[in-house]
Amino acid sequence: RALTLKAAREFIDELYASKARHDERCAQDAKLLRETVEQHLYSYLNTKYGLKQLITRDVDACLDAVRRFSAEDNDVATFGAILRNEVDEPFRLVQRQLKETVRALLTAHLKGRHPHKSDAQVASSVLAKTRGVVQEEEWRDVVLYMYAPEDAALLLSRLAQKAAALAADSPPRGGGGGAAGGGAQ
């Protein structure tokens, strides 16, 4: 069975929640062994189904979803990297905090630029931007606020290159240039 992006994200969240509960039990009982996310994927599905055929089906669906959606969804890409042991498990928590900070900074930026908009209107704009296009002035301000000057310069250079590549690959949108797609989902 093929998972949609929404179903894949829900499955990943369920797995992370199950893994957190398992890690908590391990902390309380020294006899229990901690598991990697990959190991826990099999344990979780074994507990859920108990049938090898269903476990295999869902593992295959999960891995297929990671392959299909990693390029468009950062949370799925991060899950894939954790599953392959390319990054440590706590990285997803750092990533979540980073996304919350970016959203807060983007909200502050939009409130400053549009002081007469209601909080609901600003929240709607932030949601739209995190799902679509963030203008260069917006992402530049966020990066400059969040990072040391040397790191910010490197990130701004890379983001500008990515924005230029995206602009070259897509038809003009009108309403000003310098956008970076993909938002901070």
PDB file of C-alpha atoms in Angstrom, residues 2-138:
ATOM      1  CA  ALA A   2       1.221   3.474  -0.830  1.00  0.00           C
ATOM      2  CA  LEU A   3       1.075   6.122   1.879  1.00  0.00           C
ATOM      3  CA  THR A   4       0.083   9.701   1.176  1.00  0.00           C
ATOM      4  CA  LEU A   5       2.321  12.419   2.590  1.00  0.00           C
ATOM      5  CA  LYS A   6      -0.223  13.080   5.336  1.00  0.00           C
ATOM      6  CA  ALA A   7      -0.455   9.373   6.216  1.00  0.00           C
ATOM      7  CA  ALA A   8       3.344   9.074   6.196  1.00  0.00           C
ATOM      8  CA  ARG A   9       3.699  12.031   8.560  1.00  0.00           C
ATOM      9  CA  GLU A  10       1.043  10.560  10.885  1.00  0.00           C
ATOM     10  CA  PHE A  11       2.786   7.173  10.858  1.00  0.00           C
ATOM     11  CA  ILE A  12       6.137   8.814  11.650  1.00  0.00           C
ATOM     12  CA  ASP A  13       4.579  10.773  14.536  1.00  0.00           C
ATOM     13  CA  GLU A  14       2.988   7.574  15.912  1.00  0.00           C
ATOM     14  CA  LEU A  15       6.330   5.779  15.680  1.00  0.00           C
ATOM     15  CA  TYR A  16       8.173   8.624  17.432  1.00  0.00           C
ATOM     16  CA  ALA A  17       5.548   8.638  20.218  1.00  0.00           C
ATOM     17  CA  SER A  18       5.854   4.870  20.630  1.00  0.00           C
ATOM     18  CA  LYS A  19       9.649   5.128  20.668  1.00  0.00           C
ATOM     19  CA  ALA A  20       9.501   7.841  23.344  1.00  0.00           C
ATOM     20  CA  ARG A  21       7.295   5.600  25.513  1.00  0.00           C
ATOM     21  CA  HIS A  22       9.688   2.690  24.970  1.00  0.00           C
ATOM     22  CA  ASP A  23      12.707   4.857  25.869  1.00  0.00           C
ATOM     23  CA  GLU A  24      10.908   5.976  29.040  1.00  0.00           C
ATOM     24  CA  ARG A  25      10.285   2.340  30.030  1.00  0.00           C
ATOM     25  CA  CYS A  26      13.976   1.585  29.341  1.00  0.00           C
ATOM     26  CA  ALA A  27      15.015   4.411  31.651  1.00  0.00           C
ATOM     27  CA  GLN A  28      12.878   2.913  34.444  1.00  0.00           C
ATOM     28  CA  ASP A  29      13.861  -0.716  33.861  1.00  0.00           C
ATOM     29  CA  ALA A  30      17.562  -1.419  33.313  1.00  0.00           C
ATOM     30  CA  LYS A  31      16.718  -4.880  31.907  1.00  0.00           C
ATOM     31  CA  LEU A  32      15.034  -3.373  28.845  1.00  0.00           C
ATOM     32  CA  LEU A  33      17.301  -2.549  25.942  1.00  0.00           C
ATOM     33  CA  ARG A  34      17.056   0.717  24.050  1.00  0.00           C
ATOM     34  CA  GLU A  35      16.303   0.425  20.362  1.00  0.00           C
ATOM     35  CA  THR A  36      17.269   2.437  17.333  1.00  0.00           C
ATOM     36  CA  VAL A  37      14.397   3.955  15.372  1.00  0.00           C
ATOM     37  CA  GLU A  38      14.850   1.213  12.774  1.00  0.00           C
ATOM     38  CA  GLN A  39      14.662  -1.516  15.425  1.00  0.00           C
ATOM     39  CA  HIS A  40      11.683   0.167  17.027  1.00  0.00           C
ATOM     40  CA  LEU A  41       9.891   0.340  13.678  1.00  0.00           C
ATOM     41  CA  TYR A  42       9.810  -3.458  13.611  1.00  0.00           C
ATOM     42  CA  SER A  43       8.966  -3.761  17.328  1.00  0.00           C
ATOM     43  CA  TYR A  44       6.154  -1.214  16.980  1.00  0.00           C
ATOM     44  CA  LEU A  45       4.626  -2.984  13.986  1.00  0.00           C
ATOM     45  CA  ASN A  46       5.073  -6.387  15.603  1.00  0.00           C
ATOM     46  CA  THR A  47       3.166  -5.151  18.653  1.00  0.00           C
ATOM     47  CA  LYS A  48       0.522  -3.560  16.436  1.00  0.00           C
ATOM     48  CA  TYR A  49      -0.049  -6.521  14.092  1.00  0.00           C
ATOM     49  CA  GLY A  50       1.940  -9.562  15.170  1.00  0.00           C
ATOM     50  CA  LEU A  51       1.830 -10.862  11.588  1.00  0.00           C
ATOM     51  CA  LYS A  52       5.008 -10.863   9.518  1.00  0.00           C
ATOM     52  CA  GLN A  53       3.091 -10.177   6.294  1.00  0.00           C
ATOM     53  CA  LEU A  54       1.492  -7.004   7.705  1.00  0.00           C
ATOM     54  CA  ILE A  55       4.743  -5.874   9.285  1.00  0.00           C
ATOM     55  CA  THR A  56       6.567  -6.268   5.975  1.00  0.00           C
ATOM     56  CA  ARG A  57       3.783  -4.450   4.134  1.00  0.00           C
ATOM     57  CA  ASP A  58       3.940  -1.443   6.451  1.00  0.00           C
ATOM     58  CA  VAL A  59       7.750  -1.319   6.564  1.00  0.00           C
ATOM     59  CA  ASP A  60       7.801  -1.342   2.761  1.00  0.00           C
ATOM     60  CA  ALA A  61       5.132   1.381   2.642  1.00  0.00           C
ATOM     61  CA  CYS A  62       7.086   3.478   5.151  1.00  0.00           C
ATOM     62  CA  LEU A  63      10.380   3.155   3.276  1.00  0.00           C
ATOM     63  CA  ASP A  64       8.635   3.894  -0.032  1.00  0.00           C
ATOM     64  CA  ALA A  65       7.071   7.036   1.476  1.00  0.00           C
ATOM     65  CA  VAL A  66      10.486   8.172   2.713  1.00  0.00           C
ATOM     66  CA  ARG A  67      11.886   7.732  -0.805  1.00  0.00           C
ATOM     67  CA  ARG A  68       8.955   9.535  -2.450  1.00  0.00           C
ATOM     68  CA  PHE A  69       8.494  12.436  -0.029  1.00  0.00           C
ATOM     69  CA  SER A  70      11.979  13.238   1.312  1.00  0.00           C
ATOM     70  CA  ALA A  71      12.622  15.807  -1.419  1.00  0.00           C
ATOM     71  CA  GLU A  72       9.451  17.751  -0.614  1.00  0.00           C
ATOM     72  CA  ASP A  73       9.037  17.311   3.142  1.00  0.00           C
ATOM     73  CA  ASN A  74      11.843  18.013   5.583  1.00  0.00           C
ATOM     74  CA  ASP A  75      10.275  16.025   8.435  1.00  0.00           C
ATOM     75  CA  VAL A  76      10.107  12.921   6.247  1.00  0.00           C
ATOM     76  CA  ALA A  77      13.680  13.506   5.067  1.00  0.00           C
ATOM     77  CA  THR A  78      14.833  13.835   8.680  1.00  0.00           C
ATOM     78  CA  PHE A  79      13.007  10.635   9.628  1.00  0.00           C
ATOM     79  CA  GLY A  80      14.772   8.856   6.754  1.00  0.00           C
ATOM     80  CA  ALA A  81      18.142  10.160   7.923  1.00  0.00           C
ATOM     81  CA  ILE A  82      17.420   9.022  11.492  1.00  0.00           C
ATOM     82  CA  LEU A  83      16.246   5.638  10.226  1.00  0.00           C
ATOM     83  CA  ARG A  84      19.533   5.230   8.312  1.00  0.00           C
ATOM     84  CA  ASN A  85      21.515   6.416  11.390  1.00  0.00           C
ATOM     85  CA  GLU A  86      22.858   9.417   9.451  1.00  0.00           C
ATOM     86  CA  VAL A  87      21.800  11.817  12.214  1.00  0.00           C
ATOM     87  CA  ASP A  88      21.160  11.276  15.912  1.00  0.00           C
ATOM     88  CA  GLU A  89      17.571  10.850  17.076  1.00  0.00           C
ATOM     89  CA  PRO A  90      17.508  14.062  19.147  1.00  0.00           C
ATOM     90  CA  PHE A  91      18.153  16.051  15.955  1.00  0.00           C
ATOM     91  CA  ARG A  92      14.427  16.000  15.221  1.00  0.00           C
ATOM     92  CA  LEU A  93      13.826  17.899  18.472  1.00  0.00           C
ATOM     93  CA  VAL A  94      16.425  20.512  17.518  1.00  0.00           C
ATOM     94  CA  GLN A  95      14.786  20.748  14.102  1.00  0.00           C
ATOM     95  CA  ARG A  96      11.350  21.215  15.680  1.00  0.00           C
ATOM     96  CA  GLN A  97      12.681  24.020  17.902  1.00  0.00           C
ATOM     97  CA  LEU A  98      14.338  25.636  14.906  1.00  0.00           C
ATOM     98  CA  LYS A  99      11.065  25.559  12.949  1.00  0.00           C
ATOM     99  CA  GLU A 100       9.174  27.095  15.881  1.00  0.00           C
ATOM    100  CA  THR A 101      11.787  29.860  16.118  1.00  0.00           C
ATOM    101  CA  VAL A 102      11.573  30.546  12.383  1.00  0.00           C
ATOM    102  CA  ARG A 103       7.779  30.757  12.595  1.00  0.00           C
ATOM    103  CA  ALA A 104       7.989  33.153  15.547  1.00  0.00           C
ATOM    104  CA  LEU A 105      10.518  35.364  13.756  1.00  0.00           C
ATOM    105  CA  LEU A 106       8.482  35.332  10.557  1.00  0.00           C
ATOM    106  CA  THR A 107       5.398  36.273  12.567  1.00  0.00           C
ATOM    107  CA  ALA A 108       7.263  39.174  14.197  1.00  0.00           C
ATOM    108  CA  HIS A 109       8.552  40.299  10.798  1.00  0.00           C
ATOM    109  CA  LEU A 110       5.065  40.271   9.248  1.00  0.00           C
ATOM    110  CA  LYS A 111       3.528  42.050  12.243  1.00  0.00           C
ATOM    111  CA  GLY A 112       6.190  44.737  11.902  1.00  0.00           C
ATOM    112  CA  ARG A 113       5.554  45.162   8.190  1.00  0.00           C
ATOM    113  CA  HIS A 114       1.760  45.055   8.540  1.00  0.00           C
ATOM    114  CA  PRO A 115       0.895  46.543  11.953  1.00  0.00           C
ATOM    115  CA  HIS A 116      -2.779  47.003  11.062  1.00  0.00           C
ATOM    116  CA  LYS A 117      -3.387  43.326  10.269  1.00  0.00           C
ATOM    117  CA  SER A 118      -5.103  41.261  12.931  1.00  0.00           C
ATOM    118  CA  ASP A 119      -3.293  38.388  14.641  1.00  0.00           C
ATOM    119  CA  ALA A 120      -5.501  35.972  12.688  1.00  0.00           C
ATOM    120  CA  GLN A 121      -4.507  37.591   9.384  1.00  0.00           C
ATOM    121  CA  VAL A 122      -0.824  37.465  10.294  1.00  0.00           C
ATOM    122  CA  ALA A 123      -1.151  33.826  11.392  1.00  0.00           C
ATOM    123  CA  SER A 124      -2.816  33.017   8.079  1.00  0.00           C
ATOM    124  CA  SER A 125       0.023  34.733   6.187  1.00  0.00           C
ATOM    125  CA  VAL A 126       2.640  32.827   8.203  1.00  0.00           C
ATOM    126  CA  LEU A 127       0.888  29.528   7.485  1.00  0.00           C
ATOM    127  CA  ALA A 128       0.723  30.316   3.766  1.00  0.00           C
ATOM    128  CA  LYS A 129       4.389  31.275   3.690  1.00  0.00           C
ATOM    129  CA  THR A 130       5.548  28.185   5.564  1.00  0.00           C
ATOM    130  CA  ARG A 131       3.721  26.107   2.982  1.00  0.00           C
ATOM    131  CA  GLY A 132       4.833  28.064  -0.027  1.00  0.00           C
ATOM    132  CA  VAL A 133       7.073  31.016  -0.802  1.00  0.00           C
ATOM    133  CA  VAL A 134       9.004  33.185   1.616  1.00  0.00           C
ATOM    134  CA  GLN A 135      10.273  36.438   0.112  1.00  0.00           C
ATOM    135  CA  GLU A 136      13.997  37.163   0.208  1.00  0.00           C
ATOM    136  CA  GLU A 137      13.609  40.092   2.634  1.00  0.00           C
ATOM    137  CA  GLU A 138      11.774  37.776   5.052  1.00  0.00           C
TER     138      GLU A 138
END
